[in-house]
Coordinates of C-alpha atoms in Angstrom, one line a residue:
M54 CA 255.3 97.2 18.4
M55 CA 257.1 97.9 14.5
T56 CA 260.3 95.5 13.7
T57 CA 262.7 98.2 13.6
A58 CA 266.7 98.2 10.7
T59 CA 268.4 97.4 13.8
E60 CA 266.5 94.6 14.6
I61 CA 266.2 92.8 11.2
A62 CA 269.7 93.4 10.7
R63 CA 270.5 91.3 13.9
R64 CA 267.8 88.8 12.8
I65 CA 270.0 88.4 8.8
R66 CA 273.2 88.2 10.8
A67 CA 271.8 85.3 13.2
G68 CA 270.5 83.3 10.3
E69 CA 266.4 83.4 12.2
V70 CA 265.5 85.1 8.2
T71 CA 267.1 85.8 5.1
S72 CA 267.5 89.5 3.4
R73 CA 265.4 87.7 0.7
E74 CA 262.6 87.0 2.4
V75 CA 262.4 89.9 4.1
T76 CA 262.8 92.2 0.6
E77 CA 260.5 90.0 -1.2
Q78 CA 258.0 90.7 2.3
L79 CA 258.9 94.3 2.3
L80 CA 258.3 94.7 -1.7
A81 CA 254.7 92.8 -1.5
R82 CA 253.4 95.9 0.5
I83 CA 254.7 98.7 -1.3
A84 CA 252.8 97.1 -4.9
H85 CA 250.1 96.8 -2.4
D86 CA 249.5 99.7 -1.0
D87 CA 246.4 101.5 -2.9
S88 CA 246.4 104.0 0.1
V89 CA 249.4 105.9 1.4
N90 CA 251.1 106.2 -2.1
A91 CA 254.8 106.5 -0.1
V92 CA 257.2 104.8 -2.1
V93 CA 257.0 106.2 -5.7
E94 CA 259.8 104.3 -7.6
T95 CA 261.7 100.5 -6.7
R96 CA 263.8 98.2 -7.8
A97 CA 262.5 94.7 -7.4
E98 CA 265.1 92.8 -9.9
F99 CA 268.4 94.8 -8.0
A100 CA 266.8 94.7 -4.8
L101 CA 266.0 91.0 -5.0
W102 CA 269.4 90.1 -6.5
S103 CA 271.3 92.1 -3.6
A104 CA 269.5 90.2 -1.3
D105 CA 270.5 86.9 -2.3
E106 CA 274.2 88.3 -2.2
A107 CA 273.5 89.4 1.3
D108 CA 272.3 85.8 2.2
A109 CA 275.8 84.5 0.0
A110 CA 277.9 86.8 2.7
I111 CA 276.1 85.3 5.7
A112 CA 276.5 81.3 4.7
D113 CA 280.1 82.0 4.0
E114 CA 280.5 83.7 7.2
R115 CA 281.7 86.7 6.2
E116 CA 282.4 90.4 7.9
V117 CA 279.1 92.3 7.3
G118 CA 277.9 95.9 7.7
P119 CA 275.7 96.9 10.5
L120 CA 272.8 97.3 7.9
H121 CA 273.4 94.2 6.3
G122 CA 270.7 92.5 4.1
V123 CA 268.0 95.1 5.5
P124 CA 265.7 96.7 2.9
M125 CA 265.3 100.8 3.0
T126 CA 263.4 103.8 1.3
I127 CA 265.7 106.6 0.4
K128 CA 263.9 110.5 -0.2
E129 CA 263.3 110.7 -4.3
C130 CA 265.8 114.0 -4.4
F131 CA 268.3 111.9 -3.8
N132 CA 270.6 110.7 -7.1
V133 CA 270.0 107.0 -7.1
A134 CA 271.8 105.2 -10.1
G135 CA 269.2 103.6 -12.5
L136 CA 266.8 105.6 -10.9
H137 CA 264.6 108.7 -11.7
T138 CA 265.4 112.2 -9.7
T139 CA 262.7 114.7 -10.3
W140 CA 261.9 116.1 -7.2
G141 CA 258.3 116.3 -8.2
N142 CA 259.0 118.8 -11.0
P143 CA 257.1 117.6 -14.4
A144 CA 260.0 119.3 -16.0
F145 CA 262.3 116.8 -14.7
A146 CA 260.2 113.7 -15.0
E147 CA 262.7 111.9 -17.4
Y148 CA 265.5 112.3 -15.9
V149 CA 267.9 109.6 -14.0
A150 CA 270.5 109.4 -12.6
D151 CA 273.9 107.8 -13.5
R152 CA 275.4 107.9 -10.3
N153 CA 274.7 107.8 -6.5
A154 CA 274.5 110.2 -3.7
V155 CA 277.8 110.0 -1.2
V156 CA 275.0 108.9 0.9
V157 CA 273.7 106.0 -0.9
E158 CA 277.2 105.0 -1.5
R159 CA 277.6 104.4 2.8
L160 CA 274.6 103.3 3.3
G161 CA 275.0 100.4 0.6
R162 CA 279.1 99.9 1.9
A163 CA 276.7 98.9 5.6
G164 CA 274.9 96.7 3.9
A165 CA 271.3 98.0 3.2
I166 CA 269.8 97.4 -0.1
I167 CA 267.8 100.6 -1.5
V168 CA 265.0 99.0 -2.9
G169 CA 263.1 102.4 -4.3
K170 CA 262.2 106.1 -3.6
S171 CA 259.7 107.9 -1.3
N172 CA 257.5 111.1 -2.5
V173 CA 258.9 114.6 -2.0
H174 CA 256.6 117.8 -2.2
T175 CA 257.3 119.2 -5.7
M176 CA 260.5 120.8 -5.2
L177 CA 260.9 119.8 -1.9
G178 CA 258.7 123.1 -1.0
D179 CA 255.9 122.4 1.7
F180 CA 256.7 121.3 5.3
G181 CA 253.7 120.1 5.7
Q182 CA 252.2 118.7 3.2
T183 CA 253.7 116.2 0.3
T184 CA 252.1 116.1 -3.0
N185 CA 253.0 116.8 -6.5
E186 CA 252.1 116.2 -10.2
I187 CA 254.4 113.7 -11.5
Y188 CA 253.1 110.9 -8.1
G189 CA 250.3 112.4 -6.9
R190 CA 249.7 113.1 -2.7
T191 CA 251.1 111.6 0.0
N192 CA 248.6 110.4 3.0
N193 CA 249.5 109.7 6.4
P194 CA 248.7 106.0 7.6
A195 CA 247.2 107.2 10.5
D196 CA 244.3 109.1 9.1
L197 CA 244.3 109.5 5.0
T198 CA 242.0 112.1 5.5
R199 CA 245.2 113.8 6.8
A200 CA 248.8 115.0 6.0
P201 CA 252.0 113.0 6.9
G202 CA 254.3 116.1 6.7
G203 CA 256.9 117.3 4.4
S204 CA 258.8 117.8 2.2
S205 CA 259.9 114.1 3.6
G206 CA 256.5 113.3 3.8
G207 CA 257.0 110.0 1.9
G208 CA 259.5 108.5 3.9
A209 CA 257.8 109.4 7.2
A210 CA 254.8 107.5 6.0
A211 CA 256.4 105.0 4.7
L212 CA 258.0 103.9 7.7
A213 CA 254.7 104.1 9.9
A214 CA 252.5 102.3 7.3
G215 CA 255.2 99.5 7.0
L216 CA 256.8 100.2 3.6
S217 CA 260.0 100.6 4.6
Y218 CA 262.6 99.8 7.7
L219 CA 265.1 102.7 7.4
E220 CA 264.7 106.2 5.3
Y221 CA 267.1 108.9 4.5
G222 CA 265.8 112.2 4.0
S223 CA 266.8 116.1 4.2
D224 CA 266.4 119.2 6.3
L225 CA 266.2 123.1 5.5
V226 CA 262.9 123.7 7.3
G227 CA 261.9 121.0 9.2
S228 CA 261.5 118.8 6.6
I229 CA 262.8 115.5 8.8
R230 CA 261.4 116.2 11.7
L231 CA 258.0 117.7 11.3
P232 CA 256.5 114.3 9.0
A233 CA 258.6 112.5 11.6
A234 CA 256.0 114.1 14.2
Y235 CA 253.3 113.8 12.3
C236 CA 253.5 110.2 11.1
G237 CA 254.8 108.6 14.7
V238 CA 258.4 107.3 14.0
Y239 CA 262.3 109.4 14.7
G240 CA 263.5 111.6 12.8
L241 CA 267.2 112.7 12.8
K242 CA 268.4 116.4 11.5
P243 CA 272.4 116.2 12.1
T244 CA 274.8 118.7 13.1
A245 CA 274.8 121.0 9.9
G246 CA 277.9 119.5 7.3
L247 CA 277.8 116.2 9.2
V248 CA 276.5 114.1 6.3
P249 CA 278.2 114.9 2.8
L250 CA 275.2 116.5 0.6
Q251 CA 277.0 115.5 -2.4
G252 CA 274.3 114.2 -4.6
F253 CA 271.4 115.6 -3.1
Q254 CA 270.7 118.0 -5.6
V255 CA 268.0 119.3 -8.6
P256 CA 268.6 117.2 -11.7
G257 CA 271.7 118.5 -14.0
P258 CA 275.5 117.9 -13.5
P259 CA 277.2 117.5 -10.2
E260 CA 277.1 120.7 -8.1
V261 CA 279.8 122.2 -6.3
P262 CA 279.3 122.5 -2.1
N263 CA 278.3 125.5 -1.0
E264 CA 278.7 125.9 2.5
F265 CA 276.7 129.8 3.2
P266 CA 274.5 129.8 4.8
N267 CA 275.0 126.4 6.3
L268 CA 271.4 125.5 6.2
S269 CA 270.5 122.3 4.3
T270 CA 271.0 118.9 6.4
I271 CA 270.7 115.2 5.0
G272 CA 269.9 112.5 7.9
P273 CA 268.2 109.7 8.8
L274 CA 264.2 108.6 9.3
A275 CA 263.7 105.2 11.1
R276 CA 261.4 103.2 13.8
S277 CA 263.6 103.9 16.7
A278 CA 266.4 105.9 18.3
A279 CA 268.7 103.0 17.9
D280 CA 268.3 103.2 14.0
L281 CA 268.9 106.9 13.7
R282 CA 272.4 106.5 15.7
T283 CA 273.8 103.3 13.3
A284 CA 272.4 105.4 10.5
L285 CA 274.4 108.3 11.1
R286 CA 277.3 105.8 11.7
V287 CA 277.7 104.8 8.8
T288 CA 277.3 108.0 6.7
G289 CA 278.9 110.9 8.8
G290 CA 282.0 112.4 8.3
P291 CA 283.5 113.5 5.5
A292 CA 285.2 112.3 2.3
A293 CA 287.8 109.7 2.3
P294 CA 290.7 110.0 3.2
F295 CA 289.6 111.7 6.2
S296 CA 287.8 109.6 9.1
W297 CA 285.0 110.4 11.5
E298 CA 283.6 108.9 14.2
L299 CA 280.3 109.7 16.2
S300 CA 281.0 111.4 20.0
R301 CA 279.8 108.8 22.6
S302 CA 277.0 110.2 24.4
R303 CA 277.0 112.1 27.5
H304 CA 275.3 109.8 29.9
G305 CA 273.9 106.6 29.8
R306 CA 271.7 106.7 32.2
L307 CA 268.3 109.2 31.3
A308 CA 269.1 110.0 35.7
D309 CA 271.7 111.4 34.9
F310 CA 271.1 114.0 31.9
R311 CA 270.2 118.3 32.7
V312 CA 266.9 118.5 30.2
G313 CA 265.6 122.2 29.7
V314 CA 262.2 121.4 28.8
V315 CA 259.8 125.0 27.1
T316 CA 256.7 123.2 26.3
D317 CA 254.9 126.5 25.0
H318 CA 255.1 129.6 23.2
P319 CA 252.6 132.5 22.0
A320 CA 254.1 132.4 18.4
A321 CA 253.0 129.0 18.1
P322 CA 250.6 127.5 21.0
V323 CA 250.9 124.1 21.3
S324 CA 247.1 122.2 21.3
S325 CA 245.6 120.9 24.2
E326 CA 246.6 117.1 22.8
V327 CA 250.5 117.9 21.7
G328 CA 250.4 120.0 25.3
D329 CA 249.4 117.1 27.2
G330 CA 251.6 114.7 25.7
L331 CA 254.6 117.2 26.2
S332 CA 253.5 117.6 30.0
A333 CA 253.1 114.0 30.3
T334 CA 256.5 113.2 28.6
V335 CA 258.4 115.6 31.3
D336 CA 256.3 114.1 34.3
R337 CA 258.1 111.2 33.4
I338 CA 261.3 112.9 32.8
G339 CA 261.0 114.2 36.3
R340 CA 260.3 111.0 37.8
S341 CA 263.7 109.2 36.3
G342 CA 265.7 111.5 38.5
A343 CA 266.7 113.6 35.6
K344 CA 267.1 117.3 36.3
I345 CA 264.6 119.5 34.5
V346 CA 265.4 123.1 34.0
E347 CA 262.7 125.4 33.0
G348 CA 262.8 127.9 30.3
W349 CA 264.6 129.3 27.5
P350 CA 268.2 129.6 27.4
D351 CA 269.7 132.8 28.5
G352 CA 270.3 135.6 26.1
V353 CA 268.3 133.7 24.2
D354 CA 264.7 135.4 22.4
A355 CA 263.0 132.6 20.5
W356 CA 260.8 134.7 18.7
D357 CA 263.7 137.0 17.2
Q358 CA 265.8 133.6 16.2
A359 CA 262.9 132.0 14.6
E360 CA 262.3 135.0 12.4
A361 CA 266.2 135.0 12.0
F362 CA 265.9 131.9 10.7
G363 CA 263.6 133.2 8.3
S364 CA 265.7 135.6 6.7
Q365 CA 268.4 133.1 6.9
V366 CA 266.0 131.0 4.3
E367 CA 265.1 133.9 1.8
L368 CA 269.2 133.8 1.5
F369 CA 269.8 130.6 0.7
F370 CA 267.6 130.4 -2.1
A371 CA 268.5 133.6 -3.3
L372 CA 272.3 132.0 -3.3
H373 CA 270.7 128.3 -4.9
G374 CA 269.1 129.7 -8.0
G375 CA 265.9 131.7 -5.9
E376 CA 264.9 135.4 -6.4
P377 CA 268.0 137.3 -6.2
S378 CA 268.8 139.1 -2.7
S379 CA 268.6 143.2 -2.3
L380 CA 271.0 142.8 0.6
S381 CA 273.7 144.4 0.5
L382 CA 277.0 142.9 1.7
A383 CA 277.1 144.4 5.3
E384 CA 273.5 143.5 5.8
V385 CA 274.2 139.8 4.9
I386 CA 277.5 139.5 6.5
E387 CA 275.3 141.2 9.8
R388 CA 272.9 138.5 9.1
D389 CA 275.7 135.8 9.2
R390 CA 276.5 136.8 12.4
R391 CA 273.2 136.6 14.0
R392 CA 272.6 133.3 13.2
M393 CA 276.7 132.9 14.4
D394 CA 275.8 134.6 18.0
A395 CA 272.4 132.4 17.9
R396 CA 274.3 129.2 18.2
M397 CA 276.8 130.7 20.5
R398 CA 274.3 131.2 22.9
W399 CA 273.0 127.9 22.8
Q400 CA 276.1 126.7 22.9
Q401 CA 277.3 128.2 26.5
Y402 CA 274.0 127.1 27.9
F403 CA 275.0 123.0 26.7
E404 CA 277.5 123.7 29.3
E405 CA 275.5 123.6 31.8
V406 CA 272.4 121.5 30.3
D407 CA 273.0 118.2 28.1
V408 CA 269.7 118.6 25.9
F409 CA 266.6 120.4 24.8
L410 CA 263.0 119.1 25.3
C411 CA 260.3 121.5 23.0
P412 CA 257.4 120.4 20.4
A413 CA 258.2 119.5 17.2
S414 CA 255.2 121.4 16.4
F415 CA 252.1 122.7 17.9
T416 CA 249.6 120.6 16.2
A417 CA 249.3 116.9 15.4
A418 CA 248.5 115.7 12.1
F419 CA 245.9 118.2 9.7
P420 CA 243.5 117.8 7.1
H421 CA 244.7 117.9 3.6
D422 CA 244.6 121.8 2.4
D423 CA 244.7 122.4 -1.0
R424 CA 244.5 125.9 -0.9
P425 CA 247.2 128.3 -1.9
F426 CA 249.8 128.7 0.6
E427 CA 249.2 131.7 2.2
E428 CA 245.8 131.3 3.1
R429 CA 245.8 128.0 4.4
T430 CA 245.3 127.8 8.6
I431 CA 245.0 124.8 11.0
T432 CA 242.7 124.3 13.0
T433 CA 243.0 122.8 17.0
S434 CA 241.8 123.3 20.0
Y435 CA 242.5 126.9 20.7
G436 CA 241.3 127.9 17.0
E437 CA 242.7 128.8 13.8
Q438 CA 246.7 129.3 13.7
R439 CA 248.6 130.6 10.7
Y440 CA 249.8 127.6 8.5
D441 CA 253.6 128.7 8.3
A442 CA 253.1 128.5 12.3
Q443 CA 254.3 125.0 11.9
V444 CA 258.4 126.8 11.3
F445 CA 258.3 128.6 14.6
W446 CA 259.4 125.1 17.0
I447 CA 262.0 124.0 13.9
A448 CA 263.4 127.2 13.7
H449 CA 265.6 127.8 16.7
A450 CA 268.3 124.2 15.9
A451 CA 267.9 124.8 11.9
L452 CA 269.5 128.7 12.5
T453 CA 272.5 127.2 14.7
G454 CA 272.6 123.9 12.9
H455 CA 272.5 121.8 16.3
P456 CA 271.4 118.0 16.4
A457 CA 267.6 117.9 16.5
L458 CA 265.6 114.9 16.5
S459 CA 261.5 114.2 16.2
M460 CA 260.7 111.4 18.7
P461 CA 257.2 110.1 19.3
I462 CA 255.7 110.4 22.4
G463 CA 252.0 109.6 22.4
Q464 CA 248.8 110.0 20.8
T465 CA 245.4 112.1 20.9
A466 CA 242.0 110.8 21.9
D467 CA 241.5 110.1 17.8
G468 CA 245.0 107.9 17.4
L469 CA 247.3 110.6 15.9
P470 CA 250.3 111.1 16.4
V471 CA 252.4 113.2 19.1
G472 CA 255.6 114.0 18.7
A473 CA 258.7 115.9 21.2
Q474 CA 261.5 117.2 19.3
V475 CA 265.1 117.1 20.9
I476 CA 268.0 119.2 20.6
G477 CA 271.3 118.5 21.7
P478 CA 275.0 119.9 21.9
W479 CA 276.9 121.3 18.4
H480 CA 278.3 117.9 16.8
E481 CA 277.1 115.4 20.0
D482 CA 274.4 114.3 18.1
D483 CA 274.7 110.9 20.1
T484 CA 273.6 113.0 23.2
A485 CA 270.0 113.5 22.0
I486 CA 269.7 110.1 20.6
T487 CA 271.4 108.1 23.3
F488 CA 268.5 110.9 25.6
A489 CA 265.4 109.7 23.3
E490 CA 266.4 106.2 23.3
L491 CA 266.3 106.4 27.1
L492 CA 263.1 108.2 27.5
A493 CA 261.1 105.4 25.2
G494 CA 262.1 103.1 27.8

């Protein structure tokens, strides 16, 4: 079992290990990585200085934060002062950020040491793979011939390969949840808007916040559900002078949860290996005494909501510099009403159910595929599936803005990770996190 950020922070506070020792070891592993290619830029001198400062604070018995002395990475698309922000695009290859993203500042105040940046797909433009012309391709640590997911594939692969203790990524079309599932780690898409986006942007002057439609979300990837909670607590909430506190989980025992379950759908039928892992997980939940509620929420047409998400993504890109939309104002309003109707139906469902369990993807990690996007397919136990079918299972929480996380639930016969997705109630992120924590045992 890999050491978690929470455990490393505890050991540093207890004097069992120094931050410098941990940071030096991590930097050495990154430097000797010649196969995964997950961490693409480091700042060793700054990291070691910060580690010495963290150790001095422990020696002086100063008050420290929950991530004190823990070295971590962050997705390449976040601004970190002094490091490149390229989004994997050669046009931005020379851009160096002069200020930190809000989330970088908050992680630093919690004591974390950002040692470097993790790889991304070009302009974050792929949910299944991570490759670009500047830094090359990231491989899945479980099988180097397979993809780690995208576009946060570098961060998920870094965690799985022992090249980071914590990571922060982004999720528009499953870019946290899919890589986490394929690499066998945890990844949280928080409630939409919970973590400020300032500093997560294409190179250039600071952007004016745009919350319509509010689809793009940033959140942590980690080696445990507890690490997700810690990272969210220190990065969530509006900017000062406002205060924010993570709402407590509805329950503290697995047996007390009411768990909605769907394990398959014709739009993206799960492979036998993913299906077996999900079935075993549902059986374990049942044996715990938790109440299982099978089926989609009342009034939710899963395929219709997945299509609605696709139309929202098109509108999102139109509003953020992509191809102009030909929609009329009335059509834009109607699409947003459809989105809010979906949120309302899920919220009504969560009045009687605490969390919803479903696949994170229909497949385990698949081989790298360099064909044009529209020509790609994924081979599973039941035959060929469209590449974009990966979006189906992550679409519903993305459309409504509900918190959703990926968690590992086992492995295939070939040792590839299998992940499940846990969706929680609006602004009750810790209910989903706690459920995943208890389920992992």
